[in-house]
Coordinates of C-alpha atoms in Angstrom, one line a residue:
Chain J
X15 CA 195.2 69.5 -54.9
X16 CA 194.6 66.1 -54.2
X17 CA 191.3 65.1 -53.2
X18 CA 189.9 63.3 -50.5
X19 CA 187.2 60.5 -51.7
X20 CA 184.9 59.9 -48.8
X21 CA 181.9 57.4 -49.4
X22 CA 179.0 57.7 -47.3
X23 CA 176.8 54.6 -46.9
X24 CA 174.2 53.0 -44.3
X25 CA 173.0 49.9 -45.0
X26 CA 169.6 51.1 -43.7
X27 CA 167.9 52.7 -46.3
X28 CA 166.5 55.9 -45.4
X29 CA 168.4 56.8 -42.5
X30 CA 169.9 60.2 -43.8
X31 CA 172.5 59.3 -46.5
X32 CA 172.1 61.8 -49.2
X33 CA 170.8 64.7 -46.5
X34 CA 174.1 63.5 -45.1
X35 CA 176.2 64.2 -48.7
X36 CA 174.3 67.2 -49.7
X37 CA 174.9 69.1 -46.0
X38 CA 178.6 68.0 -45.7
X39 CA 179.4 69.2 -49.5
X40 CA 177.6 72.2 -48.7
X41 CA 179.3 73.1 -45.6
X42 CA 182.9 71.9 -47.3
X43 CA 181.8 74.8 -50.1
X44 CA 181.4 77.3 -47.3
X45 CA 184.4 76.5 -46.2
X46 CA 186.2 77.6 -49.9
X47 CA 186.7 73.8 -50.3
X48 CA 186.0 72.8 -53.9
X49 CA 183.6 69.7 -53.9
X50 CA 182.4 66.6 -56.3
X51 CA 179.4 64.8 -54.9
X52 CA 178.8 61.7 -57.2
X53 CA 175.2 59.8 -56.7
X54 CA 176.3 56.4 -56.5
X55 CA 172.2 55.3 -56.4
X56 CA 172.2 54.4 -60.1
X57 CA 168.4 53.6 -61.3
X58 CA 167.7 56.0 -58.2
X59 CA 168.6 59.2 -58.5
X60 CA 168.0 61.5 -55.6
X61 CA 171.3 63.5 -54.6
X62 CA 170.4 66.3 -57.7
X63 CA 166.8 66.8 -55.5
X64 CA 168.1 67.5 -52.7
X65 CA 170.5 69.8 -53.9
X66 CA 168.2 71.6 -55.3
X67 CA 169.8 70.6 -59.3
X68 CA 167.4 68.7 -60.9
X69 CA 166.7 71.2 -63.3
X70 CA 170.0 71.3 -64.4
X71 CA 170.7 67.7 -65.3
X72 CA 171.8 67.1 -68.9
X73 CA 174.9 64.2 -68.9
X74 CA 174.8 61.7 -65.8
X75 CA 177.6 59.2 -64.2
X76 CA 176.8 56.2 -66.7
X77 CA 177.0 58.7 -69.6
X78 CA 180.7 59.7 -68.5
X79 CA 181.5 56.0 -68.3
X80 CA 179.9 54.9 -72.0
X81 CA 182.0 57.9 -73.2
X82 CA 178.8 60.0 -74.0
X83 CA 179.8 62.9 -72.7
X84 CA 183.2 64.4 -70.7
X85 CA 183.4 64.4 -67.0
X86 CA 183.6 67.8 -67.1
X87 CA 180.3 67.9 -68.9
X88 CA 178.5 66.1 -66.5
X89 CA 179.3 67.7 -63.7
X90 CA 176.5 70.1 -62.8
X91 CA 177.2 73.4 -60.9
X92 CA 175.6 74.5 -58.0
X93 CA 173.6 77.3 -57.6
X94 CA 175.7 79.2 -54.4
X95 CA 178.4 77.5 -54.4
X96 CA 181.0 78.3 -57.7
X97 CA 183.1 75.5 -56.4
X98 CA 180.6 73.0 -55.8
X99 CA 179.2 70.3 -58.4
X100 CA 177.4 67.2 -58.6
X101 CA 177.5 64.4 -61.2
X102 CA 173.8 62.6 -60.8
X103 CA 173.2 58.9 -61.2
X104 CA 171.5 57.9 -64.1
X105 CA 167.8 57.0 -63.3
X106 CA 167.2 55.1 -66.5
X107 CA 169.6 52.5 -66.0
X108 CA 171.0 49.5 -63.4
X109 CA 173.5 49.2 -61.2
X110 CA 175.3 47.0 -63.5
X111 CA 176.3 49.8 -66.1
X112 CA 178.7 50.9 -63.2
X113 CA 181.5 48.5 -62.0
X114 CA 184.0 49.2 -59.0
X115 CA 186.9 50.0 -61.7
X116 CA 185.0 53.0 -63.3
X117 CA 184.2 54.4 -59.7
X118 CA 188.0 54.0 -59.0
X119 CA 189.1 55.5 -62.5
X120 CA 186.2 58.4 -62.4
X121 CA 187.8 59.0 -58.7
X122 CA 191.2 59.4 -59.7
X123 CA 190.5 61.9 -62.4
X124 CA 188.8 64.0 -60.4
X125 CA 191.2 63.9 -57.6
X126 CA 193.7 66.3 -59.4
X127 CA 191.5 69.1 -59.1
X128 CA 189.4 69.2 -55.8
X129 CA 189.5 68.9 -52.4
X130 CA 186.9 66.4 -51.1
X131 CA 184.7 63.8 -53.6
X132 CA 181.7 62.5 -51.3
X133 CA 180.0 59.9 -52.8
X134 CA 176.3 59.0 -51.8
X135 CA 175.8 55.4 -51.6
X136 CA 172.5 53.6 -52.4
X137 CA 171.1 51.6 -49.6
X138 CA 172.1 47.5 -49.1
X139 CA 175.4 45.9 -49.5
X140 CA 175.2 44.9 -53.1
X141 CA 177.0 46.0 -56.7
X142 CA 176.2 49.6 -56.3
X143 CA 177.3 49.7 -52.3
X144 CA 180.8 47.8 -53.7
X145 CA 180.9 50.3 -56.5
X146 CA 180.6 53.2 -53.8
X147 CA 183.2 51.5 -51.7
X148 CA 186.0 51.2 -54.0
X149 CA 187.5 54.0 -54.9
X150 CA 187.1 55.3 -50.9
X151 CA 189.8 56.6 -49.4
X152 CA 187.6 57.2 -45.9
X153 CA 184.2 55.7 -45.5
X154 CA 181.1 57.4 -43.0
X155 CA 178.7 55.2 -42.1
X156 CA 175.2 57.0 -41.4
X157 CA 173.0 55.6 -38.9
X158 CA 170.0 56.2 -37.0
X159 CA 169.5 55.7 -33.1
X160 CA 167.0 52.3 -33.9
X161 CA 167.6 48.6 -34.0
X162 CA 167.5 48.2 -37.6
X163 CA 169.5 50.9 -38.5
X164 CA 172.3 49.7 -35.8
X165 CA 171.8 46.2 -37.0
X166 CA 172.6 47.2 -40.9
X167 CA 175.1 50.1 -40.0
X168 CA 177.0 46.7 -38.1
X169 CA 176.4 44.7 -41.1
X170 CA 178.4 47.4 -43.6
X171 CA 181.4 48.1 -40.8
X172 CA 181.9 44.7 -40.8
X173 CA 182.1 44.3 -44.3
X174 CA 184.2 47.4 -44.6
X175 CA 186.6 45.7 -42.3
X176 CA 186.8 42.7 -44.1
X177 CA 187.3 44.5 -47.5
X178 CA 190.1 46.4 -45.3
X179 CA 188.5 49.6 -45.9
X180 CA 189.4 50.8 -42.6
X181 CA 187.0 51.5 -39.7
X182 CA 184.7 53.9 -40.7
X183 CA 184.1 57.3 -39.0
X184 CA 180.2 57.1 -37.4
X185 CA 176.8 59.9 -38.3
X186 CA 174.3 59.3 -35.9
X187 CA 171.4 61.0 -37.5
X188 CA 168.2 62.2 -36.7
X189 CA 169.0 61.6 -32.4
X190 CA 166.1 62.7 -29.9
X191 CA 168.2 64.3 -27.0
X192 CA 164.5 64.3 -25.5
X193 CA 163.7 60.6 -25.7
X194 CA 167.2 60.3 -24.7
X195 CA 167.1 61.6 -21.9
X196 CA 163.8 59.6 -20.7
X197 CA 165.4 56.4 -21.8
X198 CA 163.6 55.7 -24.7
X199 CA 166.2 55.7 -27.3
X200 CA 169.7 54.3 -27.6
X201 CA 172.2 57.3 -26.5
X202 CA 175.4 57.9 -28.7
X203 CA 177.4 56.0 -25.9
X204 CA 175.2 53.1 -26.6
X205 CA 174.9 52.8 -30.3
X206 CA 179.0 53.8 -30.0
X207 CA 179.4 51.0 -27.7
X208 CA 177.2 48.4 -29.5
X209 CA 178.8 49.7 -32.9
X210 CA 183.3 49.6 -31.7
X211 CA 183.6 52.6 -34.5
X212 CA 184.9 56.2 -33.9
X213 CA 182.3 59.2 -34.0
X214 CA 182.4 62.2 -36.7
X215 CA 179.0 63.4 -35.3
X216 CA 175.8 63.6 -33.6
X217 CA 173.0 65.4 -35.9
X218 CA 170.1 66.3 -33.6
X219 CA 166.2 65.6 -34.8
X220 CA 165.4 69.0 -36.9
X221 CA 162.2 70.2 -38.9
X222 CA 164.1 72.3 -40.4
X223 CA 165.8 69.4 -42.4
X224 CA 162.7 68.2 -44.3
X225 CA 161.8 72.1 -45.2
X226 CA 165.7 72.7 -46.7
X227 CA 165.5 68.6 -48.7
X228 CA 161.9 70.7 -49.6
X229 CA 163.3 73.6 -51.2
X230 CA 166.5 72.0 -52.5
X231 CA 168.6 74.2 -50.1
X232 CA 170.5 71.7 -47.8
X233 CA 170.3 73.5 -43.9
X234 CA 174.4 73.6 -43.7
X235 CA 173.6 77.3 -45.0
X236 CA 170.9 77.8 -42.3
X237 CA 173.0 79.7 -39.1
X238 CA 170.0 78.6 -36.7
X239 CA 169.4 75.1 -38.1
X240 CA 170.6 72.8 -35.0
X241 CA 171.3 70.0 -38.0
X242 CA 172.7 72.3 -40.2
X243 CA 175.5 73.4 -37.0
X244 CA 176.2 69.5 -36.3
X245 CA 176.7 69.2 -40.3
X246 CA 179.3 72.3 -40.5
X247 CA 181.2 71.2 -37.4
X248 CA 181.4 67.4 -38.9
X249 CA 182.4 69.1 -42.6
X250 CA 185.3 70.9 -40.0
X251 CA 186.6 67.8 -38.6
X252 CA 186.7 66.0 -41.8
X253 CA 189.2 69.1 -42.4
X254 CA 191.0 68.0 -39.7
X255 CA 190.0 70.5 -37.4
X256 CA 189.0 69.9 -33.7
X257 CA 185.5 70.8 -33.0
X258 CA 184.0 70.0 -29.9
X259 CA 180.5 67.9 -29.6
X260 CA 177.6 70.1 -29.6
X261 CA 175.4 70.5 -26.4
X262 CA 172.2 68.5 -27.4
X263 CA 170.1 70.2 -24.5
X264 CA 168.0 72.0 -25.4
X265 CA 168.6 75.9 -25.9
X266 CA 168.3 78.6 -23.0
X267 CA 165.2 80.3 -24.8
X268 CA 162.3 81.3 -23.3
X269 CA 160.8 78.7 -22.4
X270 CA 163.8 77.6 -20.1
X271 CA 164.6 80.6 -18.6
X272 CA 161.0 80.6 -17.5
X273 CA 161.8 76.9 -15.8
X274 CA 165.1 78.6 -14.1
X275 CA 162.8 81.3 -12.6
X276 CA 160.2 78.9 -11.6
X277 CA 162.3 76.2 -10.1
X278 CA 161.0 74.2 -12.5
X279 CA 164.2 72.9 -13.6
Chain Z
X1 CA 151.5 49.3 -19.3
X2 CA 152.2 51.1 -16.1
X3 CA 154.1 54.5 -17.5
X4 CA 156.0 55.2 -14.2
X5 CA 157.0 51.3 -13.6
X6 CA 157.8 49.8 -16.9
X7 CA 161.0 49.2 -18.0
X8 CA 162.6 52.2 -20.4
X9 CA 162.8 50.9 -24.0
X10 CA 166.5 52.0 -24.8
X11 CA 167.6 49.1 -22.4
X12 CA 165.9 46.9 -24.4
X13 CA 167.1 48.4 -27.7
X14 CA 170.5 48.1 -26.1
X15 CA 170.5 44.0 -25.0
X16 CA 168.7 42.8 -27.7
X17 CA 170.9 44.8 -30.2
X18 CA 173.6 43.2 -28.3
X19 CA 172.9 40.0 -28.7
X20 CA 171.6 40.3 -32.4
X21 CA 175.3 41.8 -33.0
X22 CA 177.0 39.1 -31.7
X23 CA 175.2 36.6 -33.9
X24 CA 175.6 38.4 -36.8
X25 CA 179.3 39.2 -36.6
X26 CA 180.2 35.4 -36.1
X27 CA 177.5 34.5 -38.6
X28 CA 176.7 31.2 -35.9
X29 CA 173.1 30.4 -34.8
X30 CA 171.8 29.8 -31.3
X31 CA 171.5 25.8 -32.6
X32 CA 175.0 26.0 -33.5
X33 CA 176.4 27.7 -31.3
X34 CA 174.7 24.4 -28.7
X35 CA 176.4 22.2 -30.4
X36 CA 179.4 23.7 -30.2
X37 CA 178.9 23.9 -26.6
X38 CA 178.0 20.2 -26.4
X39 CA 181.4 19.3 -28.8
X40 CA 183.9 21.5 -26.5
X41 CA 182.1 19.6 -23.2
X42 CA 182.5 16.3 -24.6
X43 CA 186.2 16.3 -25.6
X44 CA 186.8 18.3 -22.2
X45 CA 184.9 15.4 -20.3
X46 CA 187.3 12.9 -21.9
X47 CA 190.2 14.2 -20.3
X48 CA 189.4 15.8 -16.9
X49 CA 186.4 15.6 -14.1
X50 CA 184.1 18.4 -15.2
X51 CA 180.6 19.5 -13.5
X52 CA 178.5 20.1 -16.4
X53 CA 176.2 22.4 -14.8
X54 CA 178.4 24.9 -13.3
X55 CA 180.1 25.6 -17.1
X56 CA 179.6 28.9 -18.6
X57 CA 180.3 29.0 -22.1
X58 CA 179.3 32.2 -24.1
X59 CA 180.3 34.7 -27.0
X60 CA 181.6 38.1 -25.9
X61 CA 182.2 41.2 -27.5
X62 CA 184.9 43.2 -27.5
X63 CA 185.0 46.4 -29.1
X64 CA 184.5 44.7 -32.9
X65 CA 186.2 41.6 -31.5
X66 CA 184.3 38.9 -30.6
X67 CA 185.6 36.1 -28.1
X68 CA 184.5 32.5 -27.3
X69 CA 184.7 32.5 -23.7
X70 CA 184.5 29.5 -21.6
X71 CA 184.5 29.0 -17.7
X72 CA 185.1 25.4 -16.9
X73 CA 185.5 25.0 -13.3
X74 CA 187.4 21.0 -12.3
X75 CA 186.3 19.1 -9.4
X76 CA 188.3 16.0 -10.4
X77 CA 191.7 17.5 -8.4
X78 CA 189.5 18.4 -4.6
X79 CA 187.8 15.2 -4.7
X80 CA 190.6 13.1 -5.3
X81 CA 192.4 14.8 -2.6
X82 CA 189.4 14.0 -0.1
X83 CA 189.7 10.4 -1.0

């Protein structure tokens, strides 16, 4: 095996980053991959709640670095997934404990035995964004259908570009197919258009987001979660597979077949 | 505001963004990017006839490219000729 190290990063803060890490690792583990997440948030740590793992946390990233501990030793289990693990930031620390050259070394010793690394990067474009950056082999920015979120998610391609990282592969997160279609929030074509980068997916507004990131148990596991489907298909494509773009309308239920029936649609 | 006759906000999203973008990516202010404008006009002006008003000079973006455009029309060649 040699693994793929894909960062994911934003810019934007709070946009969807480690919901993004934990879904895709999780759908990469259904999918018999075997998986390293790394939270790259050093100071604050967040990945290992979301996974549901924060119970389990004994050695961190800085500890493997400072030679406290082996990489196998921090890297925590999960719970379903045999093949899945996570090595958590360390929240006592700085971002200056980490430099790009650990990330790069860490990376290469765990490529020999996985598939896919996924590193969650912490918001901003300073030391721990660089750290998260270097040892990428593909980089996926996260963003969110707003200005602010566009205007940072800009900010990092361009960076990326000048670093000659690539073009990164584009999330958009948390889109509103309703407000959408009343023209009250920038479309994928638009934010693809403002943006010049290639899309990996469209993740689709979802409750049911919040109450998995609740119970520790990302939605990539949930069959009728609408995020958890976008976050499987993107885990697919970064496979190499060809999966189509979900239909964002909304679902024939009820509701709609009542509005066929009624004309009212 | 008038629900049914004000203007959707994802346009506005869309051509400020744009604009924002533009300014970012070459890192040049709206001062700047004047006196750039005023620079290119003058050493133009020293060589041919130019109408100042009809020159369109403007950042454009394409893709992750971005391009200094400029439209300079001449009127030195036409009016000579109607001498």
């Amino acid at each position: 095996m040699t693994a793929q190290v894909i960062t994911v990063t934003s810019g934007k803060g709070g946009v969807g980053k480690t919901t993004a890490v934990a879904n895709l690792a999780n759908a990469l583990a259904m999918d018999g991959k075997r998986v390293v997440c790394i939270d790259g948030d050093i100071g604050l740590r967040n990945l290992d709640v979301v996974m549901g793992l924060e119970n389990r946390i004994v050695y961190d990233l800085v500890d493997v670095i400072e030679g406290r501990c082996k990489l196998k030793q921090a890297m925590i289990r999960d719970k379903r997934y045999p093949e899945l693990y996570l090595i958590p930031a360390a929240q006592t620390r700085d971002k200056n404990a980490v430099s790009p050259s650990d990330m790069v070394r860490i990376c290469n010793d765990l490529r020999a035995d996985s598939d896919f690394v996924i590193i969650d990067s912490p918001a901003g474009i300073e030391r721990g964004f660089r750290n998260s950056i270097a040892a990428a082999d593909r980089v996926l920015v996260v963003t969110n259908p707003e200005v602010s979120a566009v205007r940072d998610a800009d900010r990092v391609v361009g960076i990326l570009e000048a670093e000659e990282k690539g073009s990164p592969a584009l999330i958009l997160n948390r889109l509103n197919p309703a407000l959408v279609r009343n023209n009250d929030m920038l479309s994928a074509e638009d934010v693809l258009d403002l943006l010049g980068i290639q899309l990996i997916g469209i993740v689709p507004e979802d409750e049911t987001v919040i109450i998995g990131s609740n119970r520790g148990a990302p939605v990539a596991a949930d069959g009728k979660s609408r995020a958890g489907q976008a976050f499987r298909n993107i885990a697919k494509r970064l496979q190499g597979q060809d999966v189509p773009f979900m239909d964002l309308e909304p679902q024939s239920g009820l509701w709609s077949a009542i509005q066929k029936i009624t004309g009212r649609k | 505001m008038n629900f049914f006759t004000r203007k959707r906000s994802a346009s506005s999203a869309k051509e400020r963004l744009q604009l924002v973008l533009i300014h970012d990516r070459t890192d040049l202010t709206l001062e700047e990017m004047e006196a750039l404008k005023d620079d290119l006009l003058k050493t133009i002006a020293r060589h041919i006839e130019i109408d100042p008003e009809a020159i369109q000079i403007g950042l454009e973006k394409d893709g992750r490219e971005q391009r200094l455009v400029a439209d300079i029309p001449l009127r030195g060649a036409a009016r000579r000729r109607a001498g």
